[in-house]
mmCIF file with all atom_site columns, C-alpha atoms in Angstrom:
data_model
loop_
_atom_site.group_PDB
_atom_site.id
_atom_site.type_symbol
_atom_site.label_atom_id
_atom_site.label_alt_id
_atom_site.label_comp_id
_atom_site.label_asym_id
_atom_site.label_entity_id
_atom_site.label_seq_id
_atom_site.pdbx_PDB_ins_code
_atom_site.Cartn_x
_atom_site.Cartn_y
_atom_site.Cartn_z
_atom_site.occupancy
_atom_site.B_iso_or_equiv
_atom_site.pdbx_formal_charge
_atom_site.auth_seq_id
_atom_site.auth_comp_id
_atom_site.auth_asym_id
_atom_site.auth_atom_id
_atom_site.pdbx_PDB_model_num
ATOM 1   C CA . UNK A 1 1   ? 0.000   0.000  0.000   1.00 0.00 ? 1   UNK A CA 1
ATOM 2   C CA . UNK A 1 2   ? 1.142   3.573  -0.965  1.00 0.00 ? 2   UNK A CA 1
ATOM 3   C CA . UNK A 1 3   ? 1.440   6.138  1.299   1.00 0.00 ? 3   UNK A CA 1
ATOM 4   C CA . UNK A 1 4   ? 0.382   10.031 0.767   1.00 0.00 ? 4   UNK A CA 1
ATOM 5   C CA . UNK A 1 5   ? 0.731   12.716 2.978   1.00 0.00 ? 5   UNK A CA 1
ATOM 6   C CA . UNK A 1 6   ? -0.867  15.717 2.216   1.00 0.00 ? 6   UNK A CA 1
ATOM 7   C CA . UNK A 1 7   ? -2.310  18.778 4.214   1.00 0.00 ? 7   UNK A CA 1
ATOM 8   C CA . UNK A 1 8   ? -3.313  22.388 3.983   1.00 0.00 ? 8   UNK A CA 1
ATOM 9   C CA . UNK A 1 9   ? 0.622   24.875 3.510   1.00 0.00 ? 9   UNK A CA 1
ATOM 10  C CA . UNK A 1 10  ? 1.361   27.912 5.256   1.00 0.00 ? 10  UNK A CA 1
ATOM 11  C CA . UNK A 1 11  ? -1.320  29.653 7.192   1.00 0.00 ? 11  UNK A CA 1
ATOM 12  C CA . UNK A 1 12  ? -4.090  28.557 5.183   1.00 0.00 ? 12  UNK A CA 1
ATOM 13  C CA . UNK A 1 13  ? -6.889  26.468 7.089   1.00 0.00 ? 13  UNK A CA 1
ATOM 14  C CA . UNK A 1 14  ? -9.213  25.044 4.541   1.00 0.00 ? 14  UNK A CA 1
ATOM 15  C CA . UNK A 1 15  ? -10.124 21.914 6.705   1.00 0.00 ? 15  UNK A CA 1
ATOM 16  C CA . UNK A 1 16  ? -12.983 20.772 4.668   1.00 0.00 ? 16  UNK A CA 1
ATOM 17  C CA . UNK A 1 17  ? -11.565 20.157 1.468   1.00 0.00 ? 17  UNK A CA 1
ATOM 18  C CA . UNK A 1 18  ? -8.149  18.852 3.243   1.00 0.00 ? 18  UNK A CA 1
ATOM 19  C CA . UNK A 1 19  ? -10.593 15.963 4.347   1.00 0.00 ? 19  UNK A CA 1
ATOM 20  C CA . UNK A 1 20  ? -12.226 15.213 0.999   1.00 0.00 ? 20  UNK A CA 1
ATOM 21  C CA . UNK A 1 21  ? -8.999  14.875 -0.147  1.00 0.00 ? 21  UNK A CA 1
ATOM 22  C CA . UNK A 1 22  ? -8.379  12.095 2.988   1.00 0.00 ? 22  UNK A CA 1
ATOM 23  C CA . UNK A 1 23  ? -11.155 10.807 2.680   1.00 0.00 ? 23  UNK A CA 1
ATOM 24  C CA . UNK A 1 24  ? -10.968 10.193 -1.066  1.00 0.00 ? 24  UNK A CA 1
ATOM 25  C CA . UNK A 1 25  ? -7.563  8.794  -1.083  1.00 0.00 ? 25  UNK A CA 1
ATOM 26  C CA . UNK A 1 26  ? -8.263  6.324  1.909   1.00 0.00 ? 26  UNK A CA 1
ATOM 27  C CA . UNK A 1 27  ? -10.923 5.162  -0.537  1.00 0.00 ? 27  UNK A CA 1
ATOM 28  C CA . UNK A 1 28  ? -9.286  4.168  -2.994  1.00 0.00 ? 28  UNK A CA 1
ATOM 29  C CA . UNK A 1 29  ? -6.710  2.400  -0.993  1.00 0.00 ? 29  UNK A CA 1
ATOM 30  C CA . UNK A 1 30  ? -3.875  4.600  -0.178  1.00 0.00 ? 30  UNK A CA 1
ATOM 31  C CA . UNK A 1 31  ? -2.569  4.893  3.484   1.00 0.00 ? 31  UNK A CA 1
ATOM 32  C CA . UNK A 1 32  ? -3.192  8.788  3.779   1.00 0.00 ? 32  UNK A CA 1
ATOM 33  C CA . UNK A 1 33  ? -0.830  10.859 6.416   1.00 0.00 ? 33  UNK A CA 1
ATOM 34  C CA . UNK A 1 34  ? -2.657  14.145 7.154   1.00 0.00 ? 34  UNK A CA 1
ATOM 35  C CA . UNK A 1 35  ? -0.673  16.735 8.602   1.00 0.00 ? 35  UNK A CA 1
ATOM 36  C CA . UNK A 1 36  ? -3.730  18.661 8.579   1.00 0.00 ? 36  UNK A CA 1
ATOM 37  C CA . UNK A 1 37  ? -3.876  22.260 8.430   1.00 0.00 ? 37  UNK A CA 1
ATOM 38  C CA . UNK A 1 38  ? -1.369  25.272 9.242   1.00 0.00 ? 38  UNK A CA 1
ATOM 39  C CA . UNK A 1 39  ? 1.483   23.320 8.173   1.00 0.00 ? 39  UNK A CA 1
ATOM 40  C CA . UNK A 1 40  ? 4.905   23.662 7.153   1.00 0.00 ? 40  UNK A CA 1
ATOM 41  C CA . UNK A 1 41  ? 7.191   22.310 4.870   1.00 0.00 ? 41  UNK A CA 1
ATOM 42  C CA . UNK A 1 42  ? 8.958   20.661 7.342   1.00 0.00 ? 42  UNK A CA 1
ATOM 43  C CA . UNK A 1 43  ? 5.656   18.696 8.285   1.00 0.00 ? 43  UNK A CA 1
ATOM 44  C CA . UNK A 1 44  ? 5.158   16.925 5.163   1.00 0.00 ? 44  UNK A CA 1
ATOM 45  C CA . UNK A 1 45  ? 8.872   15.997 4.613   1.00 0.00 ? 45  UNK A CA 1
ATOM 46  C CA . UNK A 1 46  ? 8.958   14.809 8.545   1.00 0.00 ? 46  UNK A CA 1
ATOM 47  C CA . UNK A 1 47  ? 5.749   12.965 7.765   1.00 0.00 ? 47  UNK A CA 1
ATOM 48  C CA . UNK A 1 48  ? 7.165   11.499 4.610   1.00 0.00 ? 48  UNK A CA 1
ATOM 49  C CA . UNK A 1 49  ? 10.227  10.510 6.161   1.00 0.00 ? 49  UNK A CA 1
ATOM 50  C CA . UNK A 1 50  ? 8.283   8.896  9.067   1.00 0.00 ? 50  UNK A CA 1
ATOM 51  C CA . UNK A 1 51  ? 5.889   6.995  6.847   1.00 0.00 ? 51  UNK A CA 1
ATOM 52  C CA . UNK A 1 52  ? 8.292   5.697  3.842   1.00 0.00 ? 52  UNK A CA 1
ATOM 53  C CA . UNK A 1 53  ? 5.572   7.910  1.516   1.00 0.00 ? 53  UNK A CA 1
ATOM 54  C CA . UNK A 1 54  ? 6.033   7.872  -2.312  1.00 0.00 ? 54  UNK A CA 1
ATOM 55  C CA . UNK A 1 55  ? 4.027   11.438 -2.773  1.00 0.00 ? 55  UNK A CA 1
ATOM 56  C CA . UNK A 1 56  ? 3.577   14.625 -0.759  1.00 0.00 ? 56  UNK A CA 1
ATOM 57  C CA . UNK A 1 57  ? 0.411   16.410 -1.777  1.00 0.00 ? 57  UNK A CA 1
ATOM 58  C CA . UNK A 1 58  ? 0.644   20.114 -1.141  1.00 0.00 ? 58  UNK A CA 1
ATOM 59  C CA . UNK A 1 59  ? -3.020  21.918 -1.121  1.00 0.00 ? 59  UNK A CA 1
ATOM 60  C CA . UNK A 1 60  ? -3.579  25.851 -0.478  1.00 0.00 ? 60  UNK A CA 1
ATOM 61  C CA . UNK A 1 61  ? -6.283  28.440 -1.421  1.00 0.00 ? 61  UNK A CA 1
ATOM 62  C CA . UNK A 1 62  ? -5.319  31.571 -0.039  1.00 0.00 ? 62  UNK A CA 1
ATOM 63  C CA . UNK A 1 63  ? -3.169  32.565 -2.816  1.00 0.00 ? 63  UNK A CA 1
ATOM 64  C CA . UNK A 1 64  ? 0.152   32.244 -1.501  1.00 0.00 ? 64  UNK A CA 1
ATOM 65  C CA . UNK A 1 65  ? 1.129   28.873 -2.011  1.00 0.00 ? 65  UNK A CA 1
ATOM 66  C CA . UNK A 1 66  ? 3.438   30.137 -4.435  1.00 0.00 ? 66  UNK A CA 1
ATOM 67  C CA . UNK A 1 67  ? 5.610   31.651 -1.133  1.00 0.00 ? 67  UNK A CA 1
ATOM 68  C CA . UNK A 1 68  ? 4.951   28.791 0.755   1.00 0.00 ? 68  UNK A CA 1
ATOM 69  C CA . UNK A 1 69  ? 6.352   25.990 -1.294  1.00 0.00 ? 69  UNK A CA 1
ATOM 70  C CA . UNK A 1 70  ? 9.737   27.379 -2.892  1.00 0.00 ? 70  UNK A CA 1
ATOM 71  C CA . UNK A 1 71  ? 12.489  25.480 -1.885  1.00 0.00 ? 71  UNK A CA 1
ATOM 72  C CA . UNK A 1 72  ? 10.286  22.276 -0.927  1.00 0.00 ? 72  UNK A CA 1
ATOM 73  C CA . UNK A 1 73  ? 11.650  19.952 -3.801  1.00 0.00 ? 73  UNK A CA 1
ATOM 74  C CA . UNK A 1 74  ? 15.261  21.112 -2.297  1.00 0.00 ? 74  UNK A CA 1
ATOM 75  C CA . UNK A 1 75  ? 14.424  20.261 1.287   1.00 0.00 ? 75  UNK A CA 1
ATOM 76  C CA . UNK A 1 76  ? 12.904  17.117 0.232   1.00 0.00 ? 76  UNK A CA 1
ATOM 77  C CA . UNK A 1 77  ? 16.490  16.348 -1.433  1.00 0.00 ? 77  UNK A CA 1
ATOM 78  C CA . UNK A 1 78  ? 18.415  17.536 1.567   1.00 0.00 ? 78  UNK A CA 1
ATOM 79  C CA . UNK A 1 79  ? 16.468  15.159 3.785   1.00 0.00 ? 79  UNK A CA 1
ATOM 80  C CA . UNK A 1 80  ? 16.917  12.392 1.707   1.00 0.00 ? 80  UNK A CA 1
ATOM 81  C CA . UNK A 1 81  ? 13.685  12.324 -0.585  1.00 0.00 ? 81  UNK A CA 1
ATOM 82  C CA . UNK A 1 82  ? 15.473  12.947 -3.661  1.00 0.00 ? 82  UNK A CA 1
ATOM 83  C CA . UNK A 1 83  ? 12.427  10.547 -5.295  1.00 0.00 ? 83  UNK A CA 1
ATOM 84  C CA . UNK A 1 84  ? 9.180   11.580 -3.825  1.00 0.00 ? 84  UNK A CA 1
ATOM 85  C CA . UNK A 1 85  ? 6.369   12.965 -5.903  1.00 0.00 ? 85  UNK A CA 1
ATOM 86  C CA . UNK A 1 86  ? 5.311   16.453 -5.215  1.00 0.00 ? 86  UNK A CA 1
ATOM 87  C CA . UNK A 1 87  ? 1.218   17.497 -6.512  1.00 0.00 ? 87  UNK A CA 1
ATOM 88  C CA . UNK A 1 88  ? 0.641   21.076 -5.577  1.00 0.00 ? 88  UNK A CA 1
ATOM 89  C CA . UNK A 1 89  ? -2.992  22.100 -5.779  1.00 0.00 ? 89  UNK A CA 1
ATOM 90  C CA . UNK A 1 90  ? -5.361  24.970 -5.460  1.00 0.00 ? 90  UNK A CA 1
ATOM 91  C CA . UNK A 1 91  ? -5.577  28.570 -5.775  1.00 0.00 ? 91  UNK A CA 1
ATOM 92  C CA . UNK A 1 92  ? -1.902  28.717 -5.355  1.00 0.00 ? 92  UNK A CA 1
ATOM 93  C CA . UNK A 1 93  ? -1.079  31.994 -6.342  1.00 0.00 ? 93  UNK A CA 1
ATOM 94  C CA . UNK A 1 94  ? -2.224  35.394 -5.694  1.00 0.00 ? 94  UNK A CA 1
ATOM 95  C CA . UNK A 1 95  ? -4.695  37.087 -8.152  1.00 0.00 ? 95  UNK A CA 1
ATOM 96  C CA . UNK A 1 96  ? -5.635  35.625 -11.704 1.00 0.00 ? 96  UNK A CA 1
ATOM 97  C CA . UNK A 1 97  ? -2.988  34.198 -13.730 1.00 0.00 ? 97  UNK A CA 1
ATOM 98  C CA . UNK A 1 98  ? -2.175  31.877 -17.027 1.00 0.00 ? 98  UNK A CA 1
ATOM 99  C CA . UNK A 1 99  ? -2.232  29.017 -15.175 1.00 0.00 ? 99  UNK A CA 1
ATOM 100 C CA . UNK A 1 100 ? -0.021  27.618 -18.063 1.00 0.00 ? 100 UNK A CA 1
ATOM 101 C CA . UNK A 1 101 ? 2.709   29.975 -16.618 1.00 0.00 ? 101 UNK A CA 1
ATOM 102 C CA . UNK A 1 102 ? 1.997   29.166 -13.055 1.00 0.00 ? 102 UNK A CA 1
ATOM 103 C CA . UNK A 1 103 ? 2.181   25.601 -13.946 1.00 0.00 ? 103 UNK A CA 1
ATOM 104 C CA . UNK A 1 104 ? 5.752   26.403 -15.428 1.00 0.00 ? 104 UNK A CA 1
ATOM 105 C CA . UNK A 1 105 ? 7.177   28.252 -12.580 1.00 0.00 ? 105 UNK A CA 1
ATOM 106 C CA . UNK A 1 106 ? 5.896   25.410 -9.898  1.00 0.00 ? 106 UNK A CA 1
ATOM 107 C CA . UNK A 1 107 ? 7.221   22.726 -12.027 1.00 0.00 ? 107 UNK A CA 1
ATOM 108 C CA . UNK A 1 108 ? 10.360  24.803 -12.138 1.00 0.00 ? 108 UNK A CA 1
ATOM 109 C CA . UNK A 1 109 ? 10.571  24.891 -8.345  1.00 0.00 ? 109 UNK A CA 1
ATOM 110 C CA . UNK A 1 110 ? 10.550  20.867 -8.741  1.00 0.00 ? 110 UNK A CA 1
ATOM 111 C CA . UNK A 1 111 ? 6.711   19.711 -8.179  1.00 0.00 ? 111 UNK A CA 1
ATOM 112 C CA . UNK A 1 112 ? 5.599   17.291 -10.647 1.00 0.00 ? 112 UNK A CA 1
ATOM 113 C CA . UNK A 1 113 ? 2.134   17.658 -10.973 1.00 0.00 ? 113 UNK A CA 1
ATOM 114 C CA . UNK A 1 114 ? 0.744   21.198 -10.752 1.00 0.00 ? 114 UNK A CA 1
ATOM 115 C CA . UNK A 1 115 ? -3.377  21.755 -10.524 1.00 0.00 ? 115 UNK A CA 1
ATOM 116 C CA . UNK A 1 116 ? -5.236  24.493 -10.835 1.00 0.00 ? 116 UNK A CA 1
ATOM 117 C CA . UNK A 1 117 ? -8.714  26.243 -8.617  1.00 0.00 ? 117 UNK A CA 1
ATOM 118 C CA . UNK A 1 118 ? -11.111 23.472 -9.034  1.00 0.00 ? 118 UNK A CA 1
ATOM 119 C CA . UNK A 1 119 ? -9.930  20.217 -10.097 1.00 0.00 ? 119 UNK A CA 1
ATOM 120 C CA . UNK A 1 120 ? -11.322 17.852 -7.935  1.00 0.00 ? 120 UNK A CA 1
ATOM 121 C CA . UNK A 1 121 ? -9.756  15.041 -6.155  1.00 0.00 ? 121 UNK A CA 1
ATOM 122 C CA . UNK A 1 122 ? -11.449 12.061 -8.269  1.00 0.00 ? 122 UNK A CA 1
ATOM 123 C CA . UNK A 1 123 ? -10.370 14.075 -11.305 1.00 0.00 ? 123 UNK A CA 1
ATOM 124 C CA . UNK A 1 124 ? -6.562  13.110 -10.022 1.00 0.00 ? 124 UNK A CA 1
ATOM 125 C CA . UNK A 1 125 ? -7.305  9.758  -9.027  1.00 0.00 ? 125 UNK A CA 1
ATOM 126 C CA . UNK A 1 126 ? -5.915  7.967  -12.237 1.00 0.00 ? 126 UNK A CA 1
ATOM 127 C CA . UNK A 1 127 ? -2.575  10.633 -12.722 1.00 0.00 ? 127 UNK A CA 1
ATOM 128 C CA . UNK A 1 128 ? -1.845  9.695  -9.110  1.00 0.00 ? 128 UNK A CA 1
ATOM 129 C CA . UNK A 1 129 ? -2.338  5.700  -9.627  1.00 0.00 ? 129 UNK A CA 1
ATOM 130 C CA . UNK A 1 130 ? -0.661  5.911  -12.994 1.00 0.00 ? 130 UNK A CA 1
ATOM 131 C CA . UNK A 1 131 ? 2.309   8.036  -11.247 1.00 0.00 ? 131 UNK A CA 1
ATOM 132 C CA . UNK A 1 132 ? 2.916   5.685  -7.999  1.00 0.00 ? 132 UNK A CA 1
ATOM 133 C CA . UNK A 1 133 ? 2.728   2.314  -10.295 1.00 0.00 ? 133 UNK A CA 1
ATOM 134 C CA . UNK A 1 134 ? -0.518  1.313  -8.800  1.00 0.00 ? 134 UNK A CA 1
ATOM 135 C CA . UNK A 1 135 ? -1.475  1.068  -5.159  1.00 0.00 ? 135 UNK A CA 1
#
């Protein structure tokens, strides 16, 4: 069984979709890690390291999750999780944007999946099976 953590970045608190996403996941037969809400990077690279977790799933809606995840893929690295998967999703960064460009810059900052305001969780289900090789 895979294991995801994922959780709510930086000072944004949006609890109810945090546990769709749980809920979701757990579902389909992943062992989900939630570090819940208010968290840092150092939470979901702790909770990776702690759990042996092939993805990190990074979700924020206040706008700045833009600030609050460059240098994650680097800290992963430095503590050793030079492999994991990073999804960032959301409204992740301040203000309307291409989200083609967005998309660029966060895959620049070393997250491999990149989603934009609205996609739902189901709507990942199949990238995220297809990425981890099955659960």
């Amino acid at each position: 069984m895979k294991t995801i953590v994922i959780g709510v970045i930086g000072a944004d608190v949006h609890a109810v979709g945090n546990k769709i996403i749980e809920y979701t996941l757990t579902k389909e037969g992943f062992n989900v890690v939630n570090v819940g809400v208010l968290s840092s990077q150092e939470d979901f690279i702790n909770a990776a390291i702690e759990t042996s977790a092939s993805l990190i799933l990074v979700s924020s809606l206040y706008g700045h999750g833009e600030l609050d995840c460059r240098g994650m893929r680097e800290k992963c690295e430095e503590a050793g999780l030079d492999h994991i998967l990073l999804y960032v999703g959301g409204n992740i960064v301040v203000g309307k944007q291409d989200f083609d460009e967005v998309e660029s810059r966060f895959k620049n900052m070393g997250f491999n999946r990149v989603y934009p305001p609205g996609v739902k969780i189901d709507d990942v289900l199949d990238t995220i099976k297809l990425d981890l090789g099955g659960i």
